[in-house]
Coordinates of C-alpha atoms in Angstrom, one line a residue:
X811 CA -71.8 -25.6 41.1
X812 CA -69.5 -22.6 41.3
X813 CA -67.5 -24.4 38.3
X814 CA -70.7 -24.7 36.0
X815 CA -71.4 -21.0 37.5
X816 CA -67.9 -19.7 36.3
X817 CA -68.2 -21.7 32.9
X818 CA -71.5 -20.0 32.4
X819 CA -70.6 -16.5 33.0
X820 CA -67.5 -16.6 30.8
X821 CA -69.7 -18.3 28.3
X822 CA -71.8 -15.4 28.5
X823 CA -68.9 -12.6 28.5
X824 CA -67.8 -14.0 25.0
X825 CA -71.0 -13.8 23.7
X826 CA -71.3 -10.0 24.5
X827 CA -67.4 -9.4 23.7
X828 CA -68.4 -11.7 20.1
X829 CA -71.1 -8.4 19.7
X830 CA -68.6 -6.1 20.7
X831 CA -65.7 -7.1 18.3
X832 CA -68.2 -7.4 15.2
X833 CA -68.8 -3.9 15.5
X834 CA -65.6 -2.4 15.2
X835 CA -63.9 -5.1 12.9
X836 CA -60.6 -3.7 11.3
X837 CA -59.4 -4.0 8.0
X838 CA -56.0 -6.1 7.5
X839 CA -52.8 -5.5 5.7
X840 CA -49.3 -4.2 5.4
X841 CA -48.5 -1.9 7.5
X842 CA -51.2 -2.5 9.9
X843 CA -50.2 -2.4 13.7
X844 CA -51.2 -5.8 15.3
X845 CA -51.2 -7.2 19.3
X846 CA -50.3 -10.0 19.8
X847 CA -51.2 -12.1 23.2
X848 CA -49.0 -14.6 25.1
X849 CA -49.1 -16.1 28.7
X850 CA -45.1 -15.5 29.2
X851 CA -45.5 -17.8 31.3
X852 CA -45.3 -21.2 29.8
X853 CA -41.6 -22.1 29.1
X854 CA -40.0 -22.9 26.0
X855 CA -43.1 -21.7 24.3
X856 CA -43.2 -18.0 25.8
X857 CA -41.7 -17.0 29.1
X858 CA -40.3 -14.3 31.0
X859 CA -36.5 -13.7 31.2
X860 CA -34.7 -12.6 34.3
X861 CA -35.5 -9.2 33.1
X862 CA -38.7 -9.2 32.6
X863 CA -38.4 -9.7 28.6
X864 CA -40.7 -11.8 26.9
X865 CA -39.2 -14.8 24.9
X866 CA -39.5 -18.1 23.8
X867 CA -40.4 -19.7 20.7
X868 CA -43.8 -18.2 19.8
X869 CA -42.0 -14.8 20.9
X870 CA -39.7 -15.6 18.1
X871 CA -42.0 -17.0 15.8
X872 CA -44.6 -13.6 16.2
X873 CA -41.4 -11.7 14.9
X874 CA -40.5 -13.7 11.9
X875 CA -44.6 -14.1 11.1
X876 CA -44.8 -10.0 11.3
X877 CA -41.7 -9.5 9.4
X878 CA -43.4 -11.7 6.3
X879 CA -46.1 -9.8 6.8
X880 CA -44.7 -6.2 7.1
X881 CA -46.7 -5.4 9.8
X882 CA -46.0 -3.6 13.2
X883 CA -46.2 -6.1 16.1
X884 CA -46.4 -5.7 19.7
X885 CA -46.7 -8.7 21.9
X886 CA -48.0 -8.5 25.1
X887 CA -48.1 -10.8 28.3
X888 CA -51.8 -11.4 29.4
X889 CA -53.1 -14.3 32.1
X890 CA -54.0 -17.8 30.2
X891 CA -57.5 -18.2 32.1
X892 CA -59.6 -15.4 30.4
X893 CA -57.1 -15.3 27.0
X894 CA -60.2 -16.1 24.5
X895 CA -62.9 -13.3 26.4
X896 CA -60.1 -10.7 26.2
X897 CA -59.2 -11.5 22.6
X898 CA -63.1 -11.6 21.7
X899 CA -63.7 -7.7 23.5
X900 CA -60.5 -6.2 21.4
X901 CA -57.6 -6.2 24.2
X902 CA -55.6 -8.0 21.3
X903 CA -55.7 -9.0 17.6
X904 CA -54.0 -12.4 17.7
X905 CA -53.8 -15.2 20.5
X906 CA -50.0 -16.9 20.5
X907 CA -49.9 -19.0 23.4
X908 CA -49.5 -23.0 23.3
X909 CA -52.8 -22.7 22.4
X910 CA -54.0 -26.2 20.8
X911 CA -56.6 -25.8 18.3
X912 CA -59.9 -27.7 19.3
X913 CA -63.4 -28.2 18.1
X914 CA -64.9 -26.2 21.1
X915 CA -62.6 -23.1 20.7
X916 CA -63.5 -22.9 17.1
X917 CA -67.1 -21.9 18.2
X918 CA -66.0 -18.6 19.6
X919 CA -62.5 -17.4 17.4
X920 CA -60.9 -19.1 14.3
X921 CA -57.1 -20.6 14.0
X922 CA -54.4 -19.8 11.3
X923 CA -53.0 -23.3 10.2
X924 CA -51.3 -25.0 13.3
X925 CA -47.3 -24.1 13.4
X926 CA -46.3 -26.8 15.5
X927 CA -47.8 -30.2 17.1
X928 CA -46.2 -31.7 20.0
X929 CA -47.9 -35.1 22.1
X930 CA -49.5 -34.6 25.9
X931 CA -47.0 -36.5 28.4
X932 CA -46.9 -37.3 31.7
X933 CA -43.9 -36.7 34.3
X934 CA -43.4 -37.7 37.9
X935 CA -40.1 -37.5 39.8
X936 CA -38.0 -40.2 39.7
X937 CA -38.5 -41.8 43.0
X938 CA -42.3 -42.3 42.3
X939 CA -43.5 -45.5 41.7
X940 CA -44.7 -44.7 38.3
X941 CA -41.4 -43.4 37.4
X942 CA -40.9 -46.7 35.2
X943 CA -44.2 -47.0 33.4
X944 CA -44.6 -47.6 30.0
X945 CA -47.2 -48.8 27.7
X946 CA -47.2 -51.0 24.5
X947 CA -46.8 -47.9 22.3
X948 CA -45.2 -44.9 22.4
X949 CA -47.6 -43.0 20.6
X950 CA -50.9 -42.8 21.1
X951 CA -53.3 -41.1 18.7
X952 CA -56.9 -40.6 20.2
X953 CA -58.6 -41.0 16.8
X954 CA -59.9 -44.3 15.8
X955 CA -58.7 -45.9 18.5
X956 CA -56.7 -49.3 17.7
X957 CA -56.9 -52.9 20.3
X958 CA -53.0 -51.6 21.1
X959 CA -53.9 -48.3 21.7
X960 CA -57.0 -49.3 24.1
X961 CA -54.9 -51.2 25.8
X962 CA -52.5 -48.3 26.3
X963 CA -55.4 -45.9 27.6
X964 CA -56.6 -48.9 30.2
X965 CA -52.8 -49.5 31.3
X966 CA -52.9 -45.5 32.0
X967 CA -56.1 -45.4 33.9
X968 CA -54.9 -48.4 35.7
X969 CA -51.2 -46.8 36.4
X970 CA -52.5 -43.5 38.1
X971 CA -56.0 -44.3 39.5
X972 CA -56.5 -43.1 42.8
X973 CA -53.8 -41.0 42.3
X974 CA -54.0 -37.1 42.2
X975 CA -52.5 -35.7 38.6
X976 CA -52.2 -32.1 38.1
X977 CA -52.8 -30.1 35.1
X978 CA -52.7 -26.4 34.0
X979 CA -56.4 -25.4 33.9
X980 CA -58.2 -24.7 30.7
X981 CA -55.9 -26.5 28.7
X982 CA -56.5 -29.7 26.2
X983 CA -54.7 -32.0 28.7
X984 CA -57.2 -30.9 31.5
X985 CA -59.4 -31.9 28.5
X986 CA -58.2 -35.3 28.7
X987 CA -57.8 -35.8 31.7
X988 CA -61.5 -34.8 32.4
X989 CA -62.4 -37.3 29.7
X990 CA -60.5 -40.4 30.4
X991 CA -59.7 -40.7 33.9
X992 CA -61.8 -38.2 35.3
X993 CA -63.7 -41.0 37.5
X994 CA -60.4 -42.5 38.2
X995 CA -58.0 -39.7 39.7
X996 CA -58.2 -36.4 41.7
X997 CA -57.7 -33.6 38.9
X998 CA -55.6 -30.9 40.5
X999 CA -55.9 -27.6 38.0
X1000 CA -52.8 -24.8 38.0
X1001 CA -53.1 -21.2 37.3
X1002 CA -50.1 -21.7 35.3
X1003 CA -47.4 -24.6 34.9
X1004 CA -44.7 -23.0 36.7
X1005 CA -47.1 -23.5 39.9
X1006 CA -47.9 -27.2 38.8
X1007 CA -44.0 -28.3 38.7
X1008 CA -43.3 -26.4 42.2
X1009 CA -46.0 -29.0 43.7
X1010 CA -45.6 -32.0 41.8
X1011 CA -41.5 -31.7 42.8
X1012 CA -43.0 -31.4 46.5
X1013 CA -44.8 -34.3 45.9
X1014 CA -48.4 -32.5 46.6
X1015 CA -49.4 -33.9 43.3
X1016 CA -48.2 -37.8 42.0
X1017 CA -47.9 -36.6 38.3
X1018 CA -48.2 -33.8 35.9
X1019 CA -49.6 -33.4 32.3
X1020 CA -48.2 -31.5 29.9
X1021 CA -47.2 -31.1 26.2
X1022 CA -43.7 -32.6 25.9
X1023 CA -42.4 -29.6 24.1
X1024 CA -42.6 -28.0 27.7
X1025 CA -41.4 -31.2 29.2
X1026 CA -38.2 -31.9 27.2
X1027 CA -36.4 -28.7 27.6
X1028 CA -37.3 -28.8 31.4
X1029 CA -36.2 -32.5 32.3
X1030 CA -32.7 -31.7 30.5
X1031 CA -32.4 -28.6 32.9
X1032 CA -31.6 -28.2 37.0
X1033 CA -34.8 -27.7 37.2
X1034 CA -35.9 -30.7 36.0
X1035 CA -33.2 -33.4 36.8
X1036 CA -35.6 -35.0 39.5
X1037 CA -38.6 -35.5 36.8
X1038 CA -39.2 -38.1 34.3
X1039 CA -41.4 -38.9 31.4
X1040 CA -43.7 -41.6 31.5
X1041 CA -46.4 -43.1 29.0
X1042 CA -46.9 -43.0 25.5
X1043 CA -46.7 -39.6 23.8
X1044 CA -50.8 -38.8 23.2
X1045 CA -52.2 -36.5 20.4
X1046 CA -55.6 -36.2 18.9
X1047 CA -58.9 -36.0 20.2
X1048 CA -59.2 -33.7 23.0
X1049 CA -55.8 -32.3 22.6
X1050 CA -57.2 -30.9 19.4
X1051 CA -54.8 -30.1 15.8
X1052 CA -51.8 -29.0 16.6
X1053 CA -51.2 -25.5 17.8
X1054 CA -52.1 -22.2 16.0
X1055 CA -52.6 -18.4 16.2
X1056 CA -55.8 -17.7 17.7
X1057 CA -57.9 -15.0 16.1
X1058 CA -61.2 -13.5 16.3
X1059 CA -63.8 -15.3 13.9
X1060 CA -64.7 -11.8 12.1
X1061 CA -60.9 -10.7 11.3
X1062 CA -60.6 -13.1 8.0
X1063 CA -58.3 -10.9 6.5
X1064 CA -55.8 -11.2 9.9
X1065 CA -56.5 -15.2 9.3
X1066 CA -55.3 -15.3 6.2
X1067 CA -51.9 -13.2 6.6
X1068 CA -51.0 -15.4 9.5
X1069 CA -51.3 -18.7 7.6
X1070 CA -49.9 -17.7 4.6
X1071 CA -46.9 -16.6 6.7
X1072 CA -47.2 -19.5 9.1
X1073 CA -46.9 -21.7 5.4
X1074 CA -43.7 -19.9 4.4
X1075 CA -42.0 -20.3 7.8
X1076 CA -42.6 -23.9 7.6
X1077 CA -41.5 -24.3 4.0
X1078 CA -38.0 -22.4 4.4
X1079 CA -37.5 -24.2 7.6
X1080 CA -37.4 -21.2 9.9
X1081 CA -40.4 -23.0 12.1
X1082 CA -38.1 -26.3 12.3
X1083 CA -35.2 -24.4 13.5
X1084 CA -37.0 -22.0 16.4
X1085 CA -38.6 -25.2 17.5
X1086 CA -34.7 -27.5 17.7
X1087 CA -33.5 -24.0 19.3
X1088 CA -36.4 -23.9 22.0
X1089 CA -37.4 -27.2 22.6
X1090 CA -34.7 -29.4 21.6
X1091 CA -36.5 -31.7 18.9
X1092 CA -38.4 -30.3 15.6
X1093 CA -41.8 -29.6 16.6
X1094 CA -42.9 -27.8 13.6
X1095 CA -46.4 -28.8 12.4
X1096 CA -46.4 -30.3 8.9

């Protein structure tokens, strides 16, 4: 109840923010001073260094985007639960934060094109029991689900049912999980995924889910030399179309900069190599 409560109410908060931003919509162009949004706390994507700096990929995507552009940037660190409202009443222009772009989120802002695409994985430490699964595939695309593929999802549901999987909350993977084996585990949702690996390495959750552009850096790290990936790599359906800049619906203008810059980046290969220096693998979108 408090959930549906809390859903309800931030539903609501939008709506008003929504009225809010369409009154005082700015215009767009060069020169014009833009903030830009990012958890800093979701490492390789945007973090904190031990200085306090904000970096990571998107941090140094936002800086090549804004340079295209020749505008002034400032990004700023700002709590994912709460991200979209605060975007929608004006904190910030432009959302750049792992943010998948999904069917539901494109009723309250718009996306530039996605910049990078990256498959939901699941880790566990390596004396788990699951620590060997594997499916038929490898890759597993939610949309018009093939016999193989089925059987993947079933072999999944059958591998960590009655088992307790944590998950950053209000993210697509929650999404999935919610969807496809939310009869069949305990969901455990994390403020932020720093939090989530501290407890699954203490074994007070039996696996994680997360995108593996997180995972990949962080199992070839100290950090993570105890974890393991497990599963097929899944995209599609509730883990939405890739990732993108999120943006306020009314701010067309701001849309359009960001994707044609977001289009250049990719075509000079400037997306491609932030994503092999960050992540380890080319996660660029395409």
């Amino acid at each position: 109840m408090k959930k549906t409560l809390t859903t309800l109410a931030a539903v609501a908060a939008i709506a008003v923010a929504g009225i809010a931003a369409d009154a005082s919509a700015k215009e767009w162009g060069k020169g014009s001073k833009i903030k830009i949004a990012t958890e800093g706390a979701y490492a390789p994507w945007n973090f904190t260094d031990s200085a306090g700096k904000l970096v990571g990929f998107e941090v140094d995507l936002a800086a090549d985007l804004c340079k295209r552009m020749e505008v002034e940037c400032e990004v700023i660190q700002q709590a994912w639960e709460g991200i979209i409202p605060a975007l929608q009443a004006g904190k910030y222009d432009v959302i750049m934060a792992g943010m998948s772009i999904t069917e539901k989120r494109m009723e309250v802002i718009s996306f530039s094109r996605a910049y990078a695409a990256t498959p939901g994985v699941f880790v566990v430490t390596k004396g788990n029991k699951s620590a060997g699964f594997k499916t038929g595939v490898d890759a597993l695309t939610l949309e018009d689900v093939d016999a193989a593929e089925k059987t993947a999802l079933d072999a999944i549901v059958k591998e960590f049912k009655g088992k307790t999987v944590g998950v950053q909350i209000s993210t697509t993977h929650e999404n999935f999980l919610r969807e496809y084996l939310g009869k069949d585990v305990t969901i455990k949702t994390y403020d932020t995924q720093e939090n989530l690996d501290l407890d699954l390495q203490a074994g007070r959750v039996d696996a994680a889910l997360a995108s593996a552009s997180y995972w990949v850096p962080l199992l070839a790290s100290d950090k993570g030399k105890d974890m393991v990936m497990v599963g097929p790599g899944m995209t599609g359906g509730p883990f939405g179309n890739g990732v993108g800049a999120g943006i306020r619906k009314e701010d067309k203008a701001l849309n359009d900069m960001f994707t044609k810059a977001i289009n250049a980046s990719i075509a000079d290969g400037t997306i491609k190599k932030l994503a092999v220096q960050w992540f380890g693998f080319d996660a660029s979108a395409k």
